[in-house]
XYZ file of C-alpha atoms in Angstrom:
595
model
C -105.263 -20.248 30.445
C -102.437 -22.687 30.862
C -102.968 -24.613 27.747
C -103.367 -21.182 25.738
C -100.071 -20.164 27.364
C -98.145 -23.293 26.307
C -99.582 -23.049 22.847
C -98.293 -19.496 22.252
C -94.815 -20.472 23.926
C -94.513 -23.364 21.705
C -95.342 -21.142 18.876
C -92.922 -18.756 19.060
C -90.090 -21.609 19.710
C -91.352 -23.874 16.202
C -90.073 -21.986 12.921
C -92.582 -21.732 10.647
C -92.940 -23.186 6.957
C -91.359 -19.467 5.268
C -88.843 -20.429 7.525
C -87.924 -23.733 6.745
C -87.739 -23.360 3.090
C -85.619 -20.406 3.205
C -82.913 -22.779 5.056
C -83.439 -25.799 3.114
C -83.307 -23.430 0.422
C -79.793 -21.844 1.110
C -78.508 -24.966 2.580
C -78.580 -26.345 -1.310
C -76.633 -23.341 -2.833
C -74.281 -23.815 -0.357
C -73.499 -26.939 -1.170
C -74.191 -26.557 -4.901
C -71.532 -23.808 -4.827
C -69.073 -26.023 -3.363
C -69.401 -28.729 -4.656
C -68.932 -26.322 -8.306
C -66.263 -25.096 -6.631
C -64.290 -28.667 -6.291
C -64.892 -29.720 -10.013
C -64.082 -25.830 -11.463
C -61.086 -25.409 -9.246
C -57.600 -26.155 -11.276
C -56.033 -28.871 -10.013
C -51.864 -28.191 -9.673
C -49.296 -29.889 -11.459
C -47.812 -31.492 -8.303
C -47.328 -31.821 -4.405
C -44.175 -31.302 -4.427
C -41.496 -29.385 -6.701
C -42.273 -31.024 -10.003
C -40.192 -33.931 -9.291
C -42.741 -36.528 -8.761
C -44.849 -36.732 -11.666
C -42.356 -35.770 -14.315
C -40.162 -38.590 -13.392
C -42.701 -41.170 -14.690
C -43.214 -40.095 -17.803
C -41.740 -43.076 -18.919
C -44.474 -45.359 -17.235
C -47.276 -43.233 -18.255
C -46.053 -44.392 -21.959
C -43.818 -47.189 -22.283
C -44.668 -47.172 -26.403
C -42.725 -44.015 -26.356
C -40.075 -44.301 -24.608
C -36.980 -45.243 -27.303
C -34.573 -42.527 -26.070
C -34.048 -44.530 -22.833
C -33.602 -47.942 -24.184
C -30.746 -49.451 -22.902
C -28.241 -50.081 -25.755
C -25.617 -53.395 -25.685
C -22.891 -50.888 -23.100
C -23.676 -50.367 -19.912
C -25.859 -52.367 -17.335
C -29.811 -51.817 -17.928
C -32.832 -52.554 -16.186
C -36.650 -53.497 -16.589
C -39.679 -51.394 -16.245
C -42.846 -53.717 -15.820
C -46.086 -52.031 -15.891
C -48.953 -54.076 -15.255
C -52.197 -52.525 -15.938
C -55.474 -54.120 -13.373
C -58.868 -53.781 -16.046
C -61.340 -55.774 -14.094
C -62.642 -59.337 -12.434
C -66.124 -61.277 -13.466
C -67.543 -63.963 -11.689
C -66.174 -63.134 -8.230
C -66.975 -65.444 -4.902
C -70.279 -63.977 -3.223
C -68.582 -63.114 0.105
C -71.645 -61.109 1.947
C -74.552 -62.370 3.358
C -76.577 -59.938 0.073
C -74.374 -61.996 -2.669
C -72.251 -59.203 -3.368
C -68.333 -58.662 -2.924
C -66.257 -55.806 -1.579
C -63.208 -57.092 -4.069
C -59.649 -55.392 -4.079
C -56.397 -56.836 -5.675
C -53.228 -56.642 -4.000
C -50.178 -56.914 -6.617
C -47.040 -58.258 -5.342
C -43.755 -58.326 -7.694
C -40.424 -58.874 -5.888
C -40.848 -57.755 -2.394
C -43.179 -54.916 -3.578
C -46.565 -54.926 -2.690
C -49.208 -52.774 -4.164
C -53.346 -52.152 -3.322
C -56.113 -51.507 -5.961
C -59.087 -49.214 -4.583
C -62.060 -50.951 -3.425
C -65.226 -51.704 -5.481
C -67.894 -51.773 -3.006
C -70.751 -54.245 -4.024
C -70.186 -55.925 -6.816
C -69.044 -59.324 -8.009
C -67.677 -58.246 -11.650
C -65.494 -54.860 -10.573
C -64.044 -52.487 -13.393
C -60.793 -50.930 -11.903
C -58.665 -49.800 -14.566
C -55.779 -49.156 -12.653
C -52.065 -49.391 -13.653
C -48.853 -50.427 -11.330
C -45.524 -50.083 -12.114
C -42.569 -52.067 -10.982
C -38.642 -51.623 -11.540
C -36.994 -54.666 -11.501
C -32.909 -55.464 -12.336
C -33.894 -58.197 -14.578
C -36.098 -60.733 -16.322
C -38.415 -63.007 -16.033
C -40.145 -61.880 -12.841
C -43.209 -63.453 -11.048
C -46.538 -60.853 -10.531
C -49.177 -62.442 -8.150
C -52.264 -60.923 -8.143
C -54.387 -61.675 -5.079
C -58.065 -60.555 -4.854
C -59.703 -60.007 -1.228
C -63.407 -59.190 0.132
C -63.079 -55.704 2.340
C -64.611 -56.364 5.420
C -65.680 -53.377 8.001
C -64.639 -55.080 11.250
C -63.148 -58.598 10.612
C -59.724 -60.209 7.933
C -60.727 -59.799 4.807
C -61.235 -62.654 2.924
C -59.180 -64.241 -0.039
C -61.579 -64.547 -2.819
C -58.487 -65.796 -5.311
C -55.109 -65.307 -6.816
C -53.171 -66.286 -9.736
C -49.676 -65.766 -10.289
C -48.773 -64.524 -13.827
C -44.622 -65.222 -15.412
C -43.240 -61.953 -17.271
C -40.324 -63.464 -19.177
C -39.569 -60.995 -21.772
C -39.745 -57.415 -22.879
C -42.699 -57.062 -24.698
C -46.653 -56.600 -24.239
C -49.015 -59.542 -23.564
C -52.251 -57.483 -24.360
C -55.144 -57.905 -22.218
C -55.819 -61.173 -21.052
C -58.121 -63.001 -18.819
C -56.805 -65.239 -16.191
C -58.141 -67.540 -13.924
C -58.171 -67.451 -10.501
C -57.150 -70.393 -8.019
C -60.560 -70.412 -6.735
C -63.885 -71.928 -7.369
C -65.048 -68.989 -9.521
C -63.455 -66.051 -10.418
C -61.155 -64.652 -13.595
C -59.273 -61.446 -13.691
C -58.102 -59.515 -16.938
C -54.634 -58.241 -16.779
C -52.508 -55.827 -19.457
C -49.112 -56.702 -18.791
C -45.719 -54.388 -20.417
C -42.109 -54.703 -19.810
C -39.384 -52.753 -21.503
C -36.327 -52.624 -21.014
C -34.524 -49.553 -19.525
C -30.562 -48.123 -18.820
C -30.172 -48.174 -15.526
C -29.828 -44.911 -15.496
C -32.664 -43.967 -16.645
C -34.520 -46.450 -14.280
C -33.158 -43.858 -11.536
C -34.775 -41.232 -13.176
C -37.818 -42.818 -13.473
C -38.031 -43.932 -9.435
C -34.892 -41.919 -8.018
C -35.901 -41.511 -4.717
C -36.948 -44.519 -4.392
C -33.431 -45.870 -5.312
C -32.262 -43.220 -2.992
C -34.576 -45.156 -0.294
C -33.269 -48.536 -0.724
C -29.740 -47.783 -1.395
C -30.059 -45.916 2.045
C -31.228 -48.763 3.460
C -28.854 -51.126 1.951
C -26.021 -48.870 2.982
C -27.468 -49.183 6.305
C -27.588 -53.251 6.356
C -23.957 -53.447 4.996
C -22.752 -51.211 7.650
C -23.677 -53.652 10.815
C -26.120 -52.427 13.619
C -25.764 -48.864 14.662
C -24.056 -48.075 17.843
C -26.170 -45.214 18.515
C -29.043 -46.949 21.552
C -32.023 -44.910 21.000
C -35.563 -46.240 21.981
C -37.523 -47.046 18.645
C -40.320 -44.986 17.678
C -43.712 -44.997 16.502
C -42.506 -45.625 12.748
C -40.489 -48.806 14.144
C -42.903 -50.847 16.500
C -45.634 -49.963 14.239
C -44.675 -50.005 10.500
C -41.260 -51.339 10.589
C -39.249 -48.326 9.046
C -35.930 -47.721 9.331
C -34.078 -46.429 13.026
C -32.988 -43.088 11.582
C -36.367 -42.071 10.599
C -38.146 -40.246 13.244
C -41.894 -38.404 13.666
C -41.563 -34.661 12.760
C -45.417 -34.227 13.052
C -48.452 -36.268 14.359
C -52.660 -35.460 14.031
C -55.510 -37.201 15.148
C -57.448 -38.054 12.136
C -59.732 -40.637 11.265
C -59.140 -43.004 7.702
C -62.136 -42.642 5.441
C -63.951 -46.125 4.533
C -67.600 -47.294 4.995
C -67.096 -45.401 8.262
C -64.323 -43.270 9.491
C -61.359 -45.275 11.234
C -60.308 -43.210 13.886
C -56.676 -43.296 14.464
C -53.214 -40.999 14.497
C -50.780 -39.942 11.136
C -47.428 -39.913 11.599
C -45.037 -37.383 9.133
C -41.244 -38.159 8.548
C -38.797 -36.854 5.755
C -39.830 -40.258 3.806
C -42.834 -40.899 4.506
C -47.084 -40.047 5.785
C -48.077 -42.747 7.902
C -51.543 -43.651 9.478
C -52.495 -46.433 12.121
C -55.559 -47.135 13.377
C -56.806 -49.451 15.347
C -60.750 -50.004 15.930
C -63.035 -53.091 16.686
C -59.503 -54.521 16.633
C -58.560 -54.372 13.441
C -55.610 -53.250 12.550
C -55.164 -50.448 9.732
C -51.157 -49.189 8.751
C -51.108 -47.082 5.585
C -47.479 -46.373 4.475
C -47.298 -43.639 2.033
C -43.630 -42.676 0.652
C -43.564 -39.042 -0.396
C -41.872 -39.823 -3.374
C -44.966 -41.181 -4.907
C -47.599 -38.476 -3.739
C -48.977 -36.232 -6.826
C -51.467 -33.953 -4.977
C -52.753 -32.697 -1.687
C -56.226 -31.391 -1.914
C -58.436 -29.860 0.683
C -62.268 -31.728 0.733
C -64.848 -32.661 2.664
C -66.635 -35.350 4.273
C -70.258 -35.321 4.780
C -70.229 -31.768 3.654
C -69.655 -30.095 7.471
C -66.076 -32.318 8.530
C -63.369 -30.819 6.498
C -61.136 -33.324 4.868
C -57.644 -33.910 3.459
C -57.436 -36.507 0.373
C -53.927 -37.306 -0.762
C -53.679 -38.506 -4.170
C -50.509 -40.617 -5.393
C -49.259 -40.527 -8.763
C -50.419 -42.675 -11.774
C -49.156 -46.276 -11.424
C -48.116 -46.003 -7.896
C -50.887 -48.047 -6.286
C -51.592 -47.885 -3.208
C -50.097 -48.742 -0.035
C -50.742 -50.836 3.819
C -54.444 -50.634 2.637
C -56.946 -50.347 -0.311
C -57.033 -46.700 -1.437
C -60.119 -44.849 -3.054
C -60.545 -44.861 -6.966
C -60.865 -41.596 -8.965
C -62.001 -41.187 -12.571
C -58.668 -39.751 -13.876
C -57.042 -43.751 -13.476
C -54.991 -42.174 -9.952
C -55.800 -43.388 -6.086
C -56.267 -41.660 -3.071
C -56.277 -41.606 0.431
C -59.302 -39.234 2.063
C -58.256 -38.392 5.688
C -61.169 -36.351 8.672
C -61.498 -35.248 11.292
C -58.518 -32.677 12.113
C -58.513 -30.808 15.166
C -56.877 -27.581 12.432
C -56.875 -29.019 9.153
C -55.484 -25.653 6.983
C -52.198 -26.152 9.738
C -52.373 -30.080 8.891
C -52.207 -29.486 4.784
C -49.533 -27.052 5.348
C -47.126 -29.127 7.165
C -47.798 -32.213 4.457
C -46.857 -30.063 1.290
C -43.900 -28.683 2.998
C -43.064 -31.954 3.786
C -43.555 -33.231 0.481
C -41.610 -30.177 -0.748
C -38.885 -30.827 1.120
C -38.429 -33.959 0.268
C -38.300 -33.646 -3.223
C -35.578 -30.393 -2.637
C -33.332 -33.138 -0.640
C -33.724 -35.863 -3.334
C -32.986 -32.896 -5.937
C -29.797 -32.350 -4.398
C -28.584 -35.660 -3.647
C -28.956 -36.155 -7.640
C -26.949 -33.456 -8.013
C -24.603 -34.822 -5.490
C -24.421 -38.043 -6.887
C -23.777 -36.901 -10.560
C -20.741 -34.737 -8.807
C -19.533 -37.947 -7.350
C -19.724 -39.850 -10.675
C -17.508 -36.755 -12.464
C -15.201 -36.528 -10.054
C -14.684 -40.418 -10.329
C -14.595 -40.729 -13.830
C -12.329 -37.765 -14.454
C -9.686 -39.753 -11.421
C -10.209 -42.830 -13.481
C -9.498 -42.158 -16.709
C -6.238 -40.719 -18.447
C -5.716 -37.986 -21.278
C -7.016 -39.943 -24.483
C -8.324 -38.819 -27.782
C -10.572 -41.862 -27.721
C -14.128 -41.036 -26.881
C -15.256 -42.183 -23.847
C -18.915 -43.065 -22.607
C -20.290 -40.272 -19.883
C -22.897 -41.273 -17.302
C -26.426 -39.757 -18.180
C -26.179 -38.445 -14.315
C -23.467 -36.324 -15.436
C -23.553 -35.760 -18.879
C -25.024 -31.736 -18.471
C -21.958 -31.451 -15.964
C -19.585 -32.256 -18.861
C -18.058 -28.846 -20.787
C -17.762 -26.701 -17.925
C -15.103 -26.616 -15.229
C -16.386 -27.695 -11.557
C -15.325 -27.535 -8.550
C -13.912 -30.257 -6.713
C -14.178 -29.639 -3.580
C -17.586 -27.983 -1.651
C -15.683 -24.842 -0.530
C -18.732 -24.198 2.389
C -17.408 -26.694 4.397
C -13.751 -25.836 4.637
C -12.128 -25.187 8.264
C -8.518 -24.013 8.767
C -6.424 -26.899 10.267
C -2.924 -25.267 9.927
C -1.150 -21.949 8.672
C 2.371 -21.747 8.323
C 5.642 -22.210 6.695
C 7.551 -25.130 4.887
C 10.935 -25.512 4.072
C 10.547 -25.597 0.450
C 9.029 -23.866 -2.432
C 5.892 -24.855 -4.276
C 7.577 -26.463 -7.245
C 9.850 -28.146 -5.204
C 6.594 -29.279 -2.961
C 5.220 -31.277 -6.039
C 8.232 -32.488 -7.560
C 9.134 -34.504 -4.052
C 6.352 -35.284 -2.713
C 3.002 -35.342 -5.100
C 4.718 -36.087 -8.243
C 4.115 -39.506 -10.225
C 8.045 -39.987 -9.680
C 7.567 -39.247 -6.068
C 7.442 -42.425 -3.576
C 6.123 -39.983 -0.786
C 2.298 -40.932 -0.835
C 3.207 -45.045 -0.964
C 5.433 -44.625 1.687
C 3.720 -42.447 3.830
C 0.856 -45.309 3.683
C 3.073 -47.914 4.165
C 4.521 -46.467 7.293
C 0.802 -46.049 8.744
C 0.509 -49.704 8.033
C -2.348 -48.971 4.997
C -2.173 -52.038 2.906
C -3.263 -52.859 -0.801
C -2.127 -49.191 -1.962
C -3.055 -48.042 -5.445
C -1.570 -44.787 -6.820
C -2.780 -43.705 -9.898
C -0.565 -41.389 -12.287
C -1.748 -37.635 -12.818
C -3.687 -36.587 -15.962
C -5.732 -34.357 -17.631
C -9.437 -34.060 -16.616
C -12.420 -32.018 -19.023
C -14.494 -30.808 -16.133
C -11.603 -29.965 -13.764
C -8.362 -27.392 -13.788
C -5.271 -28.927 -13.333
C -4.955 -32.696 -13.042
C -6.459 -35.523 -11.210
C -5.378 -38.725 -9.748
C -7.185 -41.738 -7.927
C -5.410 -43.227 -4.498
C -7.262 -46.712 -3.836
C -6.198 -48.157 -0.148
C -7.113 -50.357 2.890
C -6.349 -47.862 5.411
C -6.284 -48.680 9.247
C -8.823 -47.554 11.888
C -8.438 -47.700 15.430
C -11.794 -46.258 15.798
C -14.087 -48.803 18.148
C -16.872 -48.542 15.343
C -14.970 -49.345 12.607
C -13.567 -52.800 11.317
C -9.356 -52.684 11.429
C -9.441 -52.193 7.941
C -11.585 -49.906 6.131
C -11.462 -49.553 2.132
C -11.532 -45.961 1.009
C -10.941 -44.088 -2.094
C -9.045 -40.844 -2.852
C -9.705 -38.851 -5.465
C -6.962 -35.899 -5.778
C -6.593 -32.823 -7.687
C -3.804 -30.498 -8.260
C -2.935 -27.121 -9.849
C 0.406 -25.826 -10.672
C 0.500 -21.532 -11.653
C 2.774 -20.989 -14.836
C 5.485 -19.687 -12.871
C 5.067 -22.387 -10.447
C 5.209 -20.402 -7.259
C 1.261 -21.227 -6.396
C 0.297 -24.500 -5.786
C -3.523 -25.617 -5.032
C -3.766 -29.673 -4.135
C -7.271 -30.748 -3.338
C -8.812 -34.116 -2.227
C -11.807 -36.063 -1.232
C -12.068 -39.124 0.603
C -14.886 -41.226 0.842
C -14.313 -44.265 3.434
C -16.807 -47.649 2.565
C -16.780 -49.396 5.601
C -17.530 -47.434 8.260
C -21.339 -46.926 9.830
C -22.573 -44.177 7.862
C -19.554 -44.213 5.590
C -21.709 -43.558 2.149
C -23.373 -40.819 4.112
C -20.524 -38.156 3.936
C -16.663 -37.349 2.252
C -13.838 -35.415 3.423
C -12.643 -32.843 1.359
C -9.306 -31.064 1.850
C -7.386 -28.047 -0.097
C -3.965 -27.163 0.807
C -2.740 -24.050 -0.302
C 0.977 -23.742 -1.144
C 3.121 -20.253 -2.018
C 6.702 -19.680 -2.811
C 7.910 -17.033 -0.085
C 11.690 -17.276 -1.113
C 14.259 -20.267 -2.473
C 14.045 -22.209 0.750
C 10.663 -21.978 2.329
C 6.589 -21.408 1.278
C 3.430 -20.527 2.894
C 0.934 -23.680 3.966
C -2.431 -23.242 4.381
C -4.419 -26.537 4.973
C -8.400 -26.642 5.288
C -10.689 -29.860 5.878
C -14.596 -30.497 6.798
C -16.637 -32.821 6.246
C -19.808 -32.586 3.563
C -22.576 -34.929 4.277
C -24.505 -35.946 0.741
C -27.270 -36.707 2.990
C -28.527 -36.333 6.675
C -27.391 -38.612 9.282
C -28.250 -38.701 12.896
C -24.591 -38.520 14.086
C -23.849 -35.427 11.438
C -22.808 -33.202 14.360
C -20.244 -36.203 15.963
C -19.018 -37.113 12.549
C -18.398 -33.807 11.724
C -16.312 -32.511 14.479
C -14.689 -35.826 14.994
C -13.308 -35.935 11.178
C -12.085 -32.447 11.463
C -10.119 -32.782 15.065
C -8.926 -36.391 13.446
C -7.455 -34.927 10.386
C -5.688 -31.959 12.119
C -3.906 -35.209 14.217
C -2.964 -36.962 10.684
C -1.691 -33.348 8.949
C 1.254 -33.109 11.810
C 2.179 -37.023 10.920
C 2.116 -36.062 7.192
C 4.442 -32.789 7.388
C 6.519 -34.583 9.627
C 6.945 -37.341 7.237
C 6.998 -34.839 4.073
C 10.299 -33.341 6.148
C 12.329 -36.497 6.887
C 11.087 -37.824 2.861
C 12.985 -34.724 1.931
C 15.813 -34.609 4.179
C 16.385 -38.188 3.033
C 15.490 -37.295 -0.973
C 18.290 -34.663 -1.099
C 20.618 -35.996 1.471
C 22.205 -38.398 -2.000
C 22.298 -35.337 -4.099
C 24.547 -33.222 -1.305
C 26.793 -36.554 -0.080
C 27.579 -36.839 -4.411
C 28.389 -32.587 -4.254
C 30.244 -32.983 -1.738
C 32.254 -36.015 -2.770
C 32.756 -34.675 -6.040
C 33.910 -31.700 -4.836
C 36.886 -33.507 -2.659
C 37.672 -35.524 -5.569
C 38.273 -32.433 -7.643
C 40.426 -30.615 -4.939
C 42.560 -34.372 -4.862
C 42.489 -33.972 -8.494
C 43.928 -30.529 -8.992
C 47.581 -30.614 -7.988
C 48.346 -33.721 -10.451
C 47.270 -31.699 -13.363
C 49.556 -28.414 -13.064
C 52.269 -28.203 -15.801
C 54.723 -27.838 -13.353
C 55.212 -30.702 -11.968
C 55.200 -32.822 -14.838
């Protein structure tokens, strides 16, 4: 009765065969429908804002590329693009006579990772890298290691190949330093304005000419404790984790670790049997973030970078279109994950949109201080050539705080004649007397893109600030406008100081605002801010401190402008008056009368 008992029990518990075929059966659509669903689904044009892929269309074809040749003016650059076909004859480095090869490219202090061809001694990659560099020749080494799951990987050869000259090699095979082993290599170089070698990586020149700005300004004052993104990949202080996840790294097994977001950059460390995985990934060269899957049930994120970029900290995955990837697991909420990455990625390409813009403003404003009126034709910087035929503004009005409001005892046409004039001493002498030295007045002319005039001041002005050398070099660039009946007056300027920490970071921009009341006196309204061309971790401090600085320095220039005055027109009334008394002397000799 027992047994009979059991029997039934374990009966009803066991499915039956109908059973299992109907699962096994819609277990198979299900996946046939997705995986349909991955190959049918459109891919779109870009992670970001369109920024990222567009701006290599130069490296996707350096044959076609003859409107950015760099002519004989102007200072140019080199694009290399080196393209990674495939190895024969590779070093057996497993125990089954097989090879887990990968190439890492260095040229200059860039470093770049092919994907990973698992098993085989005579890989096919077909991959392309591309590398700005300022000039020729340049030395690419191409070294070729043996993935390993849990130990160093091991060096299975290099050889180190001299680009001398613009040109194409074609594909060649070279050997490797090694007891077997070639590799074929398709090497171009072309050369490029430098201009347009800004287009082609611009945030990455934004990167390193933040960093450089960074190294020429001395070590930060500001003591913070370094983060993640310091101790563990070496990136710069101001860069800080806006978002971490738990996720595991995708390989012959998942690599469970953490990835750390920034405004620059998606990070991932991991660190399991003890060895150490970093993967640096700059947004900048990220084409795509896709949702997918890993063993069908884990959902998935795979990032894909764009076409030449390589990949970066370690060996990405392949992909038939020629771009690499990075496959990350294992998210705790993985539609919340994917969110915050495009957003980052579109925000970052938004900030390096702007700071184009800002820099192409910067170049107009200096070129229009620099130059004078001339009918000869003169060369405009591709940054701000579709600036050119419009009239800009020269100074951001959004940042603009009153400083002062009130009267001066002049009127507006006397204001410029004494004191902003190019007859006018006021501005050298005002410098001298704060002991500025090596002062550099240009003379007022015509500008294209600005109303008015312009004028560039060039100075080493003093700074008693404790973070900034005794002398700091800064540049003025100032702009005037005169009405017709010259009772308005409109004088605008923006100063941009080079050595101080942060200095490149931000300008001060001015307007003061001068009307005629009556004969003797005008209306003064004076506004200043600060307007940062990128963020800074001491935005607020330098903000507030340049405004409450400048109000301090506008009472030492009126009071100047007064006594410069007073001292202009005190010669003018001492020869009235004198040739007044000499008149009165004169008058009694010449009656009739007493002759």
């Amino acid at each position: 009765m027992s047994s009979q008992a059991a029997s039934a029990a374990l009966g009803f518990l066991l499915p039956t065969c109908w059973e299992i075929e109907v699962t096994c059966a819609a277990a198979m659509i299900l996946v046939a429908l997705y995986a349909a669903f991955e190959h049918l689904a459109p891919r779109p044009s870009s992670a970001g804002t369109g920024g990222g892929a567009d701006d290599l269309n130069l490296a996707r074809d350096l044959d076609g590329a003859d409107k950015y040749k760099g002519g004989s003016s102007g200072p140019s650059a080199y694009v290399v693009k080196l393209e990674l076909l495939a190895a024969k004859n590779l070093i057996a480095a497993n125990l089954n006579g097989t090879s887990d090869p990968y190439a890492l490219i260095t040229c200059g202090e860039e470093k770049r990772f092919s994907s990973m061809v698992p098993g085989s001694r005579n890989p096919m990659w077909g991959e392309e890298f591309n590398f700005v560099v300022e000039s020729l020749p340049v030395k690419i080494k191409v070294k070729i290691y043996d993935w390993d799951i849990v130990w160093k990987s091991t060096t299975l050869g290099s050889v180190t190949v001299p680009v001398e000259s613009e040109g194409q090699s074609g594909p060649v095979w070279h050997t490797l330093d090694s007891s077997s082993g070639q590799v074929c290599l398709h090497i171009k170089a072309i050369k490029v304005h430098e201009s347009s070698s800004r287009v082609l990586n611009n945030s990455a020149e934004a990167d390193a000419r933040r960093r450089i700005s960074m190294d020429k300004q001395g070590p930060t004052v500001v003591h913070q404790k370094p983060g993640h993104l310091q101790t563990i990949f070496g990136l710069p202080p101001d860069e800080v984790v806006e978002h971490s996840y738990s996720c595991a790294l995708e390989r012959s097994f998942l690599y469970h670790g953490r990835m750390y977001v920034s405004s620059w950059h998606i990070c991932f460390h991991s660190n399991v049997f003890s060895k150490q995985i970093k993967v640096v990934l700059p947004l900048r060269d990220i084409d795509e973030i896709r949702r997918s899957q890993h063993a069908v049930i884990n959902p998935a994120i795979t990032i894909f970078l764009r076409m030449g970029a390589g990949g970066h900290g370690v060996p990405p995955l392949g992909y038939p279109d020629g771009r690499v990837r990075y496959k990350f697991a294992s998210f705790w909420n993985r539609n919340h994950t994917i969110r915050a990455l495009q957003r980052a990625v579109k925000n970052f390409h938004t900030m390096i949109e702007a700071e184009k813009q800002e820099r192409a403003q910067s170049a107009l404003r200096a070129l229009s201080s620099s130059r004078k009126n001339s009918r000869k034709e003169i060369n405009v910087p591709e940054d701000c050539a579709d600036l050119t035929g419009q009239l800009q503004p020269f100074v951001k009005e959004g940042v603009l705080v009153s400083v002062f409001d009130g009267t001066f005892p002049c009127t507006a046409e006397q204001f410029f004649n004494n004191l902003l004039s190019d007859d006018s001493s006021y501005t050298t002498e005002y410098r001298t007397a704060r002991k500025d030295k090596d002062i550099n007045l240009g003379q007022w002319h015509v500008a294209d893109e600005y109303d008015g005039q312009v004028r560039e001041l060039n100075c080493k002005s003093i700074c008693h600030s404790p973070m900034c050398p005794p002398y700091s070099a800064m540049t003025e660039w100032q702009h005037m406008v005169l009405s017709a009946d010259k009772t308005d007056l409109v004088f605008e300027t923006v100063q941009q100081v080079h050595d101080v920490p942060f200095g490149s970071f931000f300008e001060i921009h001015c307007r003061w605002t001068v009307k005629t009341v009556n004969s003797s006196s005008c209306s003064l309204k004076i506004s200043a801010g600060a307007h940062f061309k990128k963020w800074c971790i001491m935005q607020s401090k330098i903000k507030s401190g340049a405004v409450d600085e400048y109000k301090k320095e506008v009472q030492e220039m009126l009071g100047f402008a007064e006594s410069y005055m007073l001292k202009a027109n005190s010669p003018n009334q001492e020869d009235a008056v004198r040739t007044e008394q000499d008149n009165m002397a004169a008058d009694p000799d010449d009656m009739p009368g007493d002759q």
